[in-house]
Coordinates of N, CA and C in Angstrom, one line a residue:
Chain A
X1 N 29.2 -24.0 -7.2 CA 28.0 -24.2 -8.1 C 26.9 -23.5 -7.8
X2 N 25.9 -23.7 -8.6 CA 24.6 -23.0 -8.5 C 24.8 -21.5 -8.6
X3 N 25.3 -20.9 -9.9 CA 25.4 -19.6 -10.2 C 24.2 -19.3 -11.4
X4 N 23.7 -18.2 -10.9 CA 22.6 -17.4 -11.9 C 23.1 -16.2 -12.3
X5 N 23.2 -16.0 -13.6 CA 23.5 -14.5 -14.0 C 22.4 -14.0 -14.8
X6 N 22.5 -12.7 -14.9 CA 21.5 -11.8 -15.5 C 22.3 -10.7 -16.4
X7 N 21.6 -10.6 -17.4 CA 22.0 -9.7 -18.5 C 20.8 -8.8 -19.0
X8 N 21.1 -7.5 -19.1 CA 22.2 -6.7 -18.7 C 22.1 -6.5 -17.1
X9 N 23.1 -5.8 -16.4 CA 22.8 -5.5 -15.0 C 22.1 -4.3 -15.0
X10 N 22.3 -3.5 -15.9 CA 21.4 -2.2 -15.8 C 21.1 -1.7 -17.1
X11 N 19.9 -1.0 -17.4 CA 19.8 -0.6 -18.9 C 18.5 0.8 -18.7
X12 N 19.0 1.7 -19.5 CA 18.1 3.0 -19.7 C 17.6 3.0 -20.8
X13 N 16.3 3.0 -20.9 CA 15.6 3.3 -22.1 C 14.5 4.3 -22.2
X14 N 14.1 4.5 -23.4 CA 13.1 5.5 -23.6 C 11.9 4.8 -23.5
X15 N 10.8 5.7 -23.3 CA 9.3 5.3 -22.8 C 8.9 4.7 -24.2
X16 N 8.3 3.7 -24.2 CA 7.6 3.0 -25.5 C 8.5 2.0 -26.0
X17 N 9.7 1.8 -25.6 CA 10.6 0.8 -26.1 C 10.4 -0.4 -25.3
X18 N 11.0 -1.5 -26.0 CA 11.0 -2.9 -25.3 C 12.6 -3.2 -24.8
X19 N 12.5 -3.9 -23.8 CA 13.7 -4.3 -23.1 C 13.6 -5.8 -22.9
X20 N 14.8 -6.6 -23.3 CA 14.7 -7.8 -22.9 C 15.9 -8.0 -21.8
X21 N 15.6 -9.0 -20.9 CA 16.4 -9.2 -19.6 C 16.6 -10.8 -19.8
X22 N 17.9 -11.2 -19.8 CA 18.3 -12.6 -19.8 C 18.6 -13.2 -18.6
X23 N 18.1 -14.4 -18.0 CA 18.4 -15.0 -17.0 C 19.1 -16.4 -17.2
X24 N 20.1 -16.5 -16.8 CA 20.8 -17.9 -17.0 C 21.4 -18.6 -15.9
X25 N 21.1 -19.9 -15.9 CA 21.8 -20.9 -14.8 C 23.1 -21.2 -15.4
X26 N 24.1 -21.1 -14.7 CA 25.4 -21.3 -15.3 C 26.0 -22.7 -15.3
X27 N 25.7 -23.4 -14.3 CA 26.3 -24.7 -14.0 C 25.2 -25.9 -13.5
X28 N 24.0 -25.3 -13.7 CA 22.9 -26.4 -13.4 C 21.7 -26.1 -14.4
X29 N 20.9 -27.4 -14.4 CA 19.6 -27.2 -15.1 C 18.5 -26.8 -14.2
X30 N 17.9 -25.8 -14.9 CA 16.9 -25.1 -14.0 C 15.5 -25.4 -15.0
X31 N 14.6 -26.3 -14.6 CA 13.3 -26.3 -15.3 C 12.3 -25.2 -15.0
X32 N 12.5 -24.7 -13.6 CA 11.6 -23.6 -13.3 C 12.6 -22.5 -12.8
X33 N 12.4 -21.3 -13.4 CA 12.8 -20.1 -13.0 C 11.6 -19.2 -12.6
X34 N 11.9 -18.1 -11.8 CA 11.1 -17.3 -11.2 C 11.5 -15.8 -11.6
X35 N 10.7 -14.7 -11.7 CA 11.0 -13.4 -12.1 C 10.2 -12.6 -11.0
X36 N 11.0 -11.9 -10.2 CA 10.7 -10.9 -9.3 C 10.8 -9.4 -9.9
X37 N 10.0 -8.6 -9.1 CA 10.1 -7.0 -9.2 C 10.4 -6.5 -7.9
X38 N 11.4 -5.7 -7.6 CA 11.6 -5.0 -6.5 C 11.6 -3.5 -6.6
X39 N 10.7 -2.7 -5.7 CA 10.7 -1.4 -5.7 C 11.7 -0.8 -4.7
X40 N 12.0 0.4 -4.6 CA 12.9 0.9 -3.7 C 12.3 0.7 -2.4
X41 N 13.1 -0.1 -1.3 CA 12.9 -0.1 0.0 C 11.6 -1.3 0.1
X42 N 11.2 -1.8 -0.8 CA 10.2 -2.7 -0.6 C 10.6 -4.3 -0.9
X43 N 9.9 -5.3 -0.6 CA 10.5 -6.6 -0.7 C 10.0 -7.0 -2.2
X44 N 10.7 -8.3 -2.4 CA 10.5 -8.9 -3.8 C 9.0 -9.4 -4.0
X45 N 8.5 -8.9 -5.1 CA 7.4 -9.4 -5.6 C 7.3 -10.3 -6.7
X46 N 6.7 -11.5 -6.5 CA 6.8 -12.3 -7.7 C 6.0 -12.1 -8.7
X47 N 6.6 -12.0 -10.1 CA 5.8 -11.7 -11.2 C 5.3 -12.9 -11.7
X48 N 6.1 -13.8 -12.0 CA 5.6 -15.0 -13.0 C 6.6 -16.2 -12.6
X49 N 6.1 -17.4 -13.0 CA 6.9 -18.8 -12.9 C 7.2 -19.1 -14.3
X50 N 8.3 -19.2 -14.5 CA 9.0 -19.6 -15.8 C 9.2 -21.2 -16.0
X51 N 8.4 -21.8 -17.1 CA 8.8 -23.3 -17.0 C 9.3 -23.6 -18.5
X52 N 10.2 -24.4 -18.6 CA 11.1 -24.7 -19.6 C 10.0 -25.4 -20.5
X53 N 9.8 -24.9 -21.8 CA 9.0 -25.6 -22.8 C 7.5 -25.4 -22.7
X54 N 7.1 -24.6 -21.8 CA 5.6 -24.3 -21.5 C 5.4 -22.7 -21.2
X55 N 4.0 -22.5 -21.3 CA 3.8 -20.9 -20.9 C 4.1 -20.6 -19.7
X56 N 4.4 -19.3 -19.3 CA 4.7 -19.0 -17.9 C 3.4 -18.8 -17.2
X57 N 3.4 -18.8 -16.0 CA 2.2 -18.7 -15.2 C 2.7 -17.3 -14.4
X58 N 1.5 -16.3 -14.6 CA 1.7 -15.1 -14.0 C 0.9 -14.8 -12.9
X59 N 1.5 -14.1 -11.8 CA 0.7 -13.7 -10.6 C -0.4 -12.8 -10.9
X60 N -1.4 -12.8 -10.0 CA -2.4 -11.7 -10.1 C -1.9 -10.4 -10.3
X61 N -2.4 -9.7 -11.5 CA -2.3 -8.3 -11.4 C -1.0 -8.0 -12.3
X62 N -0.4 -9.0 -12.9 CA 0.8 -8.7 -13.8 C 0.3 -9.0 -15.2
X63 N 0.6 -8.2 -16.0 CA -0.1 -8.2 -17.3 C 0.9 -9.1 -18.2
X64 N 0.4 -10.3 -18.8 CA 1.3 -11.2 -19.4 C 1.6 -10.6 -20.9
X65 N 0.7 -9.7 -21.5 CA 1.1 -9.0 -22.7 C 2.2 -8.1 -22.6
X66 N 2.3 -7.7 -21.4 CA 3.3 -6.5 -21.1 C 4.6 -7.2 -20.8
X67 N 4.7 -8.2 -20.1 CA 5.9 -8.8 -19.4 C 5.9 -10.2 -20.2
X68 N 6.5 -10.3 -21.3 CA 6.9 -11.6 -22.0 C 7.9 -12.3 -21.4
X69 N 7.6 -13.7 -21.1 CA 8.5 -14.7 -20.6 C 8.7 -15.7 -21.4
X70 N 10.0 -16.1 -22.0 CA 10.4 -17.1 -22.8 C 11.2 -18.1 -22.0
X71 N 11.1 -19.2 -21.9 CA 11.9 -20.2 -21.2 C 12.3 -21.2 -22.3
X72 N 13.2 -20.8 -23.1 CA 13.4 -21.6 -24.2 C 14.3 -23.0 -24.0
X73 N 15.2 -22.9 -23.0 CA 16.0 -24.0 -22.6 C 16.1 -24.3 -21.2
X74 N 16.8 -25.1 -20.7 CA 16.8 -25.5 -19.3 C 17.8 -24.5 -18.7
X75 N 18.5 -23.7 -19.3 CA 19.5 -22.6 -18.7 C 19.2 -21.4 -19.0
X76 N 18.2 -21.0 -19.8 CA 17.8 -19.5 -20.2 C 16.5 -19.2 -20.0
X77 N 16.1 -18.2 -19.4 CA 14.8 -17.5 -19.3 C 14.9 -16.2 -19.7
X78 N 13.9 -15.4 -20.6 CA 14.1 -14.2 -20.8 C 12.8 -13.5 -20.4
X79 N 12.9 -12.4 -19.7 CA 11.9 -11.3 -19.5 C 11.8 -10.3 -20.5
X80 N 10.9 -9.9 -21.4 CA 10.8 -8.8 -22.2 C 9.8 -7.8 -21.7
X81 N 10.0 -6.8 -21.4 CA 9.1 -5.5 -20.9 C 8.9 -4.7 -22.4
X82 N 7.7 -4.8 -22.5 CA 7.2 -4.3 -23.9 C 6.7 -3.0 -23.5
X83 N 6.9 -2.1 -24.5 CA 6.2 -0.6 -24.4 C 6.5 0.0 -23.1
X84 N 7.8 -0.1 -22.6 CA 8.0 0.3 -21.1 C 7.8 1.8 -21.1
X85 N 7.3 1.9 -19.7 CA 7.0 3.3 -19.2 C 7.7 3.5 -17.9
X86 N 7.8 4.9 -17.7 CA 8.4 5.1 -16.4 C 8.3 4.4 -15.0
X87 N 6.8 4.1 -15.0 CA 6.5 3.3 -14.0 C 6.8 1.8 -13.9
X88 N 7.4 1.4 -15.1 CA 8.0 0.1 -15.0 C 9.5 0.0 -14.5
X89 N 10.2 1.2 -14.3 CA 11.3 1.3 -13.7 C 11.3 0.7 -12.3
X90 N 12.3 -0.3 -12.2 CA 12.6 -1.1 -11.1 C 13.7 -1.9 -11.1
X91 N 13.9 -2.7 -10.2 CA 15.0 -3.7 -10.0 C 14.2 -5.3 -10.3
X92 N 14.6 -5.8 -11.4 CA 14.2 -7.2 -11.9 C 15.2 -8.1 -11.4
X93 N 14.6 -9.1 -10.7 CA 15.6 -10.2 -10.3 C 15.0 -11.6 -10.6
X94 N 15.7 -12.4 -11.2 CA 15.4 -13.9 -11.5 C 15.9 -14.8 -10.5
X95 N 15.3 -15.9 -10.4 CA 15.8 -17.1 -9.6 C 15.7 -18.3 -10.2
X96 N 16.4 -19.3 -9.7 CA 16.3 -20.5 -10.5 C 16.4 -21.5 -9.4
X97 N 15.6 -22.7 -9.6 CA 15.8 -23.9 -8.7 C 16.7 -25.1 -9.6
X98 N 17.5 -25.5 -8.7 CA 18.5 -26.5 -9.1 C 17.7 -27.8 -8.9
X99 N 17.2 -28.5 -10.2 CA 16.5 -29.5 -10.1 C 17.1 -30.7 -10.6
X100 N 18.6 -30.9 -10.6 CA 19.4 -31.7 -11.0 C 19.1 -33.2 -10.1
X101 N 19.1 -34.3 -10.8 CA 18.6 -35.5 -9.8 C 19.5 -35.6 -8.5
X102 N 20.7 -35.3 -8.7 CA 21.6 -35.5 -7.4 C 21.2 -34.5 -6.2
X103 N 21.1 -33.2 -6.6 CA 20.7 -32.1 -5.6 C 19.1 -32.5 -5.0
X104 N 18.2 -32.9 -5.8 CA 17.1 -33.2 -5.4 C 17.0 -34.3 -4.5
X105 N 17.5 -35.4 -4.7 CA 17.5 -36.5 -3.8 C 18.4 -36.4 -2.5
X106 N 19.2 -35.3 -2.4 CA 20.0 -35.4 -1.4 C 19.6 -34.2 -0.3
X107 N 18.7 -33.4 -0.8 CA 18.4 -32.3 0.1 C 17.0 -31.8 -0.2
X108 N 16.2 -31.5 1.1 CA 15.0 -31.2 0.9 C 14.8 -29.6 0.8
X109 N 16.1 -28.8 0.8 CA 16.2 -27.5 0.9 C 15.6 -27.0 -0.4
X110 N 16.0 -27.5 -1.5 CA 15.5 -26.9 -2.8 C 15.3 -25.4 -2.8
X111 N 16.4 -24.8 -2.6 CA 16.5 -23.5 -2.7 C 16.5 -22.8 -4.0
X112 N 16.1 -21.5 -4.1 CA 16.3 -20.7 -5.0 C 17.5 -20.1 -5.3
X113 N 18.0 -20.0 -6.3 CA 19.3 -19.3 -6.6 C 18.9 -18.1 -7.2
X114 N 19.6 -16.9 -6.6 CA 19.1 -15.6 -7.3 C 20.2 -15.0 -8.3
X115 N 19.6 -14.4 -9.3 CA 20.6 -13.7 -10.0 C 21.1 -12.3 -9.6
X116 N 21.9 -11.6 -10.0 CA 22.4 -10.4 -9.5 C 21.5 -9.1 -9.7
X117 N 20.4 -9.5 -10.6 CA 19.4 -8.3 -10.7 C 19.6 -7.6 -11.7
X118 N 18.7 -6.8 -12.4 CA 18.9 -5.8 -13.4 C 18.0 -4.6 -13.1
X119 N 18.8 -3.4 -13.3 CA 18.1 -2.3 -12.7 C 17.6 -1.6 -14.1
X120 N 16.3 -1.4 -14.2 CA 15.8 -0.8 -15.5 C 15.3 0.5 -15.1
X121 N 15.6 1.6 -15.9 CA 15.1 2.9 -15.8 C 14.6 3.3 -17.1
X122 N 13.2 3.5 -17.1 CA 12.5 4.1 -18.2 C 12.4 5.7 -18.3
X123 N 12.9 6.3 -19.2 CA 12.9 7.9 -19.2 C 11.6 8.4 -19.7
Chain B
X1 N -5.3 -15.4 1.3 CA -4.1 -14.6 0.8 C -3.1 -15.1 1.6
X2 N -1.8 -14.6 1.6 CA -0.8 -15.1 2.3 C -0.2 -13.7 3.1
X3 N -0.1 -13.7 4.2 CA 0.4 -12.8 5.2 C 2.1 -13.2 5.8
X4 N 2.8 -12.3 5.5 CA 4.3 -12.7 6.2 C 4.5 -11.1 6.8
X5 N 4.7 -11.1 8.0 CA 5.1 -9.8 8.8 C 6.4 -9.9 9.6
X6 N 7.2 -9.0 9.1 CA 8.3 -8.6 10.0 C 8.5 -7.2 10.0
X7 N 9.3 -6.7 11.1 CA 9.4 -5.3 11.5 C 10.3 -4.6 10.2
X8 N 9.8 -3.5 10.1 CA 10.5 -2.6 9.0 C 11.9 -2.3 9.4
X9 N 12.4 -1.9 10.5 CA 13.7 -1.5 10.7 C 14.2 -1.8 12.1
X10 N 15.3 -2.1 12.4 CA 15.9 -2.5 13.6 C 17.2 -1.8 13.7
X11 N 17.8 -1.3 14.7 CA 19.2 -0.5 14.8 C 19.8 -1.4 16.1
X12 N 21.1 -1.6 15.9 CA 21.8 -2.4 17.0 C 23.3 -1.7 17.0
X13 N 24.1 -1.9 18.0 CA 25.5 -1.6 17.7 C 26.3 -2.7 17.3
X14 N 27.6 -2.4 16.9 CA 28.6 -3.5 16.6 C 28.8 -4.2 17.8
X15 N 28.9 -5.6 17.7 CA 29.1 -6.6 18.6 C 27.8 -7.0 19.3
X16 N 26.9 -6.5 19.0 CA 25.6 -6.8 19.9 C 25.0 -7.9 19.2
X17 N 23.8 -8.4 19.7 CA 22.8 -9.4 19.2 C 21.6 -8.7 18.7
X18 N 21.2 -8.9 17.6 CA 19.8 -8.8 17.1 C 18.7 -9.9 16.6
X19 N 17.7 -9.9 17.0 CA 16.6 -10.9 16.8 C 15.8 -10.3 15.9
X20 N 15.4 -10.9 14.8 CA 14.2 -10.3 13.7 C 13.3 -11.5 13.6
X21 N 12.0 -11.0 14.0 CA 11.0 -11.9 14.2 C 10.2 -11.9 12.8
X22 N 9.5 -13.0 12.4 CA 8.7 -12.9 11.3 C 7.6 -13.9 11.7
X23 N 6.4 -13.4 11.5 CA 5.1 -14.4 11.8 C 4.5 -14.5 10.4
X24 N 3.8 -15.5 10.1 CA 3.2 -15.9 8.8 C 1.8 -16.5 8.9
X25 N 1.0 -16.2 8.1 CA -0.1 -16.9 8.0 C -0.4 -17.2 6.4
X26 N -0.2 -18.5 6.2 CA 0.0 -19.0 4.7 C -0.9 -20.2 4.4
X27 N -1.6 -20.3 3.2 CA -2.5 -21.5 2.9 C -1.7 -22.9 3.1
X28 N -0.5 -22.8 3.1 CA 0.4 -24.1 3.4 C 1.6 -23.8 3.9
X29 N 2.6 -24.7 4.0 CA 3.8 -24.3 4.6 C 4.7 -25.6 4.3
X30 N 5.8 -25.1 3.6 CA 6.8 -26.2 3.2 C 8.0 -25.7 3.3
X31 N 8.5 -24.8 4.5 CA 9.8 -24.3 4.6 C 9.9 -23.0 4.8
X32 N 10.7 -22.4 5.6 CA 10.9 -21.0 5.6 C 12.5 -20.8 5.5
X33 N 12.8 -19.5 4.7 CA 13.9 -19.0 4.5 C 14.2 -17.8 4.9
X34 N 15.4 -17.4 5.1 CA 15.9 -16.3 5.7 C 17.0 -15.8 4.5
X35 N 16.8 -14.6 3.9 CA 17.9 -14.1 3.0 C 18.7 -12.7 3.4
X36 N 19.7 -12.3 3.0 CA 20.2 -11.2 3.4 C 20.3 -10.3 2.0
X37 N 19.8 -9.2 2.1 CA 19.9 -8.4 0.8 C 20.4 -7.0 1.0
X38 N 21.9 -6.8 0.5 CA 22.4 -5.4 0.3 C 21.7 -4.7 -0.6
X39 N 21.6 -3.3 -0.5 CA 21.2 -2.4 -1.4 C 21.5 -2.4 -2.8
X40 N 20.7 -2.7 -3.9 CA 21.1 -3.0 -5.2 C 21.5 -4.3 -5.6
X41 N 21.5 -5.2 -4.6 CA 22.0 -6.5 -4.8 C 21.1 -7.5 -4.9
X42 N 21.2 -8.9 -5.3 CA 20.3 -9.8 -5.1 C 20.2 -10.5 -3.7
X43 N 19.2 -11.0 -3.3 CA 19.2 -11.7 -1.9 C 20.5 -12.8 -1.9
X44 N 20.8 -12.9 -0.9 CA 21.6 -14.4 -0.5 C 21.3 -15.1 0.4
X45 N 21.2 -16.5 0.4 CA 20.6 -17.3 1.2 C 21.3 -17.3 2.7
X46 N 20.7 -17.4 3.8 CA 21.1 -17.4 5.0 C 20.9 -18.7 5.8
X47 N 19.6 -19.0 5.8 CA 19.2 -20.2 6.5 C 17.7 -20.7 6.1
X48 N 17.5 -21.9 6.5 CA 16.3 -22.8 6.2 C 15.8 -23.5 7.2
X49 N 14.5 -23.5 7.5 CA 14.0 -24.2 8.6 C 12.7 -25.0 7.9
X50 N 12.5 -26.0 8.1 CA 11.2 -26.9 7.8 C 10.6 -27.5 9.1
X51 N 11.6 -27.9 10.0 CA 11.0 -28.5 11.2 C 11.2 -27.6 12.4
X52 N 10.4 -27.8 13.3 CA 10.6 -26.9 14.6 C 11.8 -26.9 15.2
X53 N 12.3 -25.8 15.7 CA 13.6 -25.9 16.4 C 14.5 -24.6 15.9
X54 N 15.8 -24.8 16.3 CA 16.8 -23.8 16.1 C 17.9 -24.4 15.0
X55 N 18.1 -23.6 14.3 CA 19.3 -24.0 13.3 C 20.5 -23.1 13.6
X56 N 21.4 -23.6 13.7 CA 22.8 -22.4 14.0 C 23.7 -22.8 12.6
X57 N 24.2 -21.4 12.5 CA 25.1 -21.4 11.4 C 26.4 -20.4 11.6
X58 N 27.2 -20.6 12.4 CA 28.1 -19.4 12.6 C 27.4 -18.3 13.5
X59 N 27.6 -17.1 13.1 CA 27.0 -16.1 13.9 C 25.5 -15.9 13.8
X60 N 24.9 -16.7 12.7 CA 23.5 -16.7 12.4 C 22.9 -17.8 12.8
X61 N 21.7 -17.7 13.4 CA 20.7 -18.8 14.1 C 19.4 -18.5 13.5
X62 N 18.7 -19.5 13.1 CA 17.2 -19.2 12.9 C 16.4 -20.4 13.6
X63 N 15.1 -20.0 14.1 CA 14.3 -20.7 14.8 C 12.9 -20.7 14.1
X64 N 12.4 -21.8 14.3 CA 11.0 -22.2 13.7 C 10.0 -22.7 14.6
X65 N 8.8 -22.2 14.7 CA 7.7 -22.7 15.4 C 6.4 -23.0 14.5
X66 N 6.2 -24.0 13.9 CA 5.0 -24.2 13.0 C 3.7 -24.0 13.7
X67 N 3.6 -24.4 14.8 CA 2.2 -24.4 15.5 C 1.9 -22.8 15.7
X68 N 2.9 -22.0 15.8 CA 2.6 -20.6 16.1 C 2.9 -19.7 14.9
X69 N 3.3 -20.2 13.8 CA 3.5 -19.5 12.5 C 4.6 -18.3 12.7
X70 N 5.8 -18.9 13.5 CA 6.6 -17.9 13.8 C 8.2 -18.5 13.7
X71 N 8.9 -17.4 13.2 CA 10.2 -17.6 13.1 C 11.0 -16.6 13.4
X72 N 12.3 -16.6 13.8 CA 13.3 -15.6 14.1 C 14.6 -15.9 13.6
X73 N 15.3 -14.8 13.1 CA 16.8 -14.9 12.7 C 17.5 -14.2 13.7
X74 N 18.4 -14.9 14.2 CA 19.3 -14.2 15.5 C 20.8 -13.9 14.7
X75 N 21.0 -12.6 14.8 CA 22.5 -12.3 14.3 C 23.3 -12.0 15.6
X76 N 24.4 -12.7 15.7 CA 25.3 -12.5 16.9 C 26.5 -11.6 16.5
X77 N 27.2 -11.1 17.5 CA 28.5 -10.5 17.2 C 28.5 -9.4 16.0
X78 N 27.6 -8.5 16.1 CA 27.2 -8.1 14.8 C 28.3 -7.3 14.2
X79 N 28.5 -7.1 12.9 CA 29.7 -6.3 12.4 C 28.8 -5.3 11.5
X80 N 29.7 -4.3 11.0 CA 29.2 -3.2 10.3 C 28.8 -3.9 8.8
X81 N 29.4 -4.8 8.3 CA 28.9 -5.2 7.1 C 27.5 -6.2 7.0
X82 N 27.0 -6.4 8.5 CA 25.7 -7.0 8.6 C 24.6 -5.8 8.3
X83 N 25.0 -4.7 8.2 CA 23.8 -3.7 7.7 C 23.3 -4.1 6.3
X84 N 22.0 -4.4 6.3 CA 21.4 -4.9 5.2 C 19.9 -5.0 5.4
X85 N 19.1 -5.4 4.4 CA 17.9 -5.8 4.7 C 17.8 -7.4 4.6
X86 N 16.9 -7.8 5.8 CA 17.0 -9.4 5.8 C 15.4 -9.9 5.7
X87 N 15.2 -10.7 4.6 CA 13.9 -11.1 4.1 C 13.5 -12.6 4.6
X88 N 12.4 -12.6 5.0 CA 11.8 -13.7 5.6 C 10.8 -14.4 4.4
X89 N 11.1 -15.4 3.9 CA 10.1 -16.1 2.8 C 9.8 -17.5 3.3
X90 N 8.5 -17.7 2.9 CA 7.9 -19.0 3.2 C 7.5 -19.5 1.9
X91 N 8.0 -20.8 1.9 CA 7.5 -21.7 0.7 C 6.2 -22.5 0.9
X92 N 5.2 -22.1 0.0 CA 3.7 -22.6 0.5 C 3.7 -24.1 -0.3
X93 N 3.2 -24.8 0.5 CA 3.3 -26.4 0.1 C 2.4 -26.6 -0.9
X94 N 1.3 -25.8 -1.1 CA 0.3 -26.3 -2.0 C 0.8 -26.0 -3.2
X95 N 1.9 -25.3 -3.7 CA 2.5 -24.9 -4.9 C 3.6 -26.0 -5.4
X96 N 3.5 -26.8 -6.5 CA 4.3 -27.6 -6.9 C 5.8 -27.0 -7.3
X97 N 5.6 -25.9 -7.8 CA 6.8 -25.1 -8.3 C 7.8 -24.5 -7.3
X98 N 7.1 -24.7 -5.9 CA 8.2 -24.1 -4.9 C 8.3 -22.7 -4.8
X99 N 7.0 -21.9 -5.2 CA 7.1 -20.4 -5.2 C 7.5 -20.0 -3.7
X100 N 8.0 -18.9 -3.5 CA 8.2 -18.4 -2.2 C 7.5 -17.1 -2.1
X101 N 6.9 -16.9 -1.0 CA 6.2 -15.6 -0.6 C 7.1 -14.8 0.5
X102 N 7.5 -13.4 0.0 CA 8.6 -12.9 0.8 C 7.7 -12.0 1.7
X103 N 8.2 -11.6 2.8 CA 7.9 -10.5 3.6 C 8.5 -9.2 3.3
X104 N 8.1 -8.3 3.7 CA 8.5 -7.0 3.2 C 9.8 -6.6 3.5
X105 N 10.8 -7.3 4.5 CA 12.1 -7.2 4.8 C 12.3 -6.3 6.0
X106 N 13.4 -6.5 6.6 CA 13.7 -5.9 7.9 C 15.1 -5.1 7.7
X107 N 15.1 -3.9 7.6 CA 16.5 -3.2 7.5 C 17.1 -3.1 8.9
X108 N 18.3 -3.7 8.8 CA 19.1 -3.8 10.1 C 20.2 -2.7 9.9
X109 N 20.3 -1.7 10.7 CA 21.3 -0.9 10.7 C 22.3 -1.0 11.9
X110 N 23.5 -1.2 11.6 CA 24.7 -1.6 12.5 C 25.5 -0.2 12.8
X111 N 25.4 0.5 14.1 CA 26.1 1.5 14.2 C 27.4 1.2 15.2
X112 N 28.4 2.0 15.1 CA 29.7 1.8 15.5 C 29.5 2.0 17.2

């Protein structure tokens, strides 16, 4: 259980176009999902926290108008990189918390489950 | 701000033991995680500590001292497949969403 998928796994686009990345929790409900960006040989940098049915909360320095996040259901969050530029080329990873009642009450672990990532290359 | 420090790289031979240290200074604390990440892949969960002491899980063990803001991940009987980046992450208790703050990662290179 607790599988998170991302689509697409990789994408190449031209500068100025927009790219949408999907993050799905396949077998659990995820009220909260997180979006990270990772540059080569660097750690994960949290971009935003996505909450189902409400606006995302962005980390300092992340442009909310450029990185649009929509968390339309308990199993799906999308990240849209608008007007992408070469400097946006990166590895984008989402994660989700399993907040189903049985898991929350039996474990203080409350771990995040990570998707396989999306490699974005902007030409 | 939040500071999570770990060494950049460590090299060890197959069959040996390696200890990866992580020190943290955060505004709050509600658990420390260790993840393994192979190049181009997502992180996978290794261990979790919220109380002081040692947690053992097969070849991997993790230790936490909250008073010292210190943790380590111990990898025993190293195998070639253990070559990866190891990420230390702290869950900051002041955040109700359970956000994680990650260290920069330690690249472990296992040599024959």
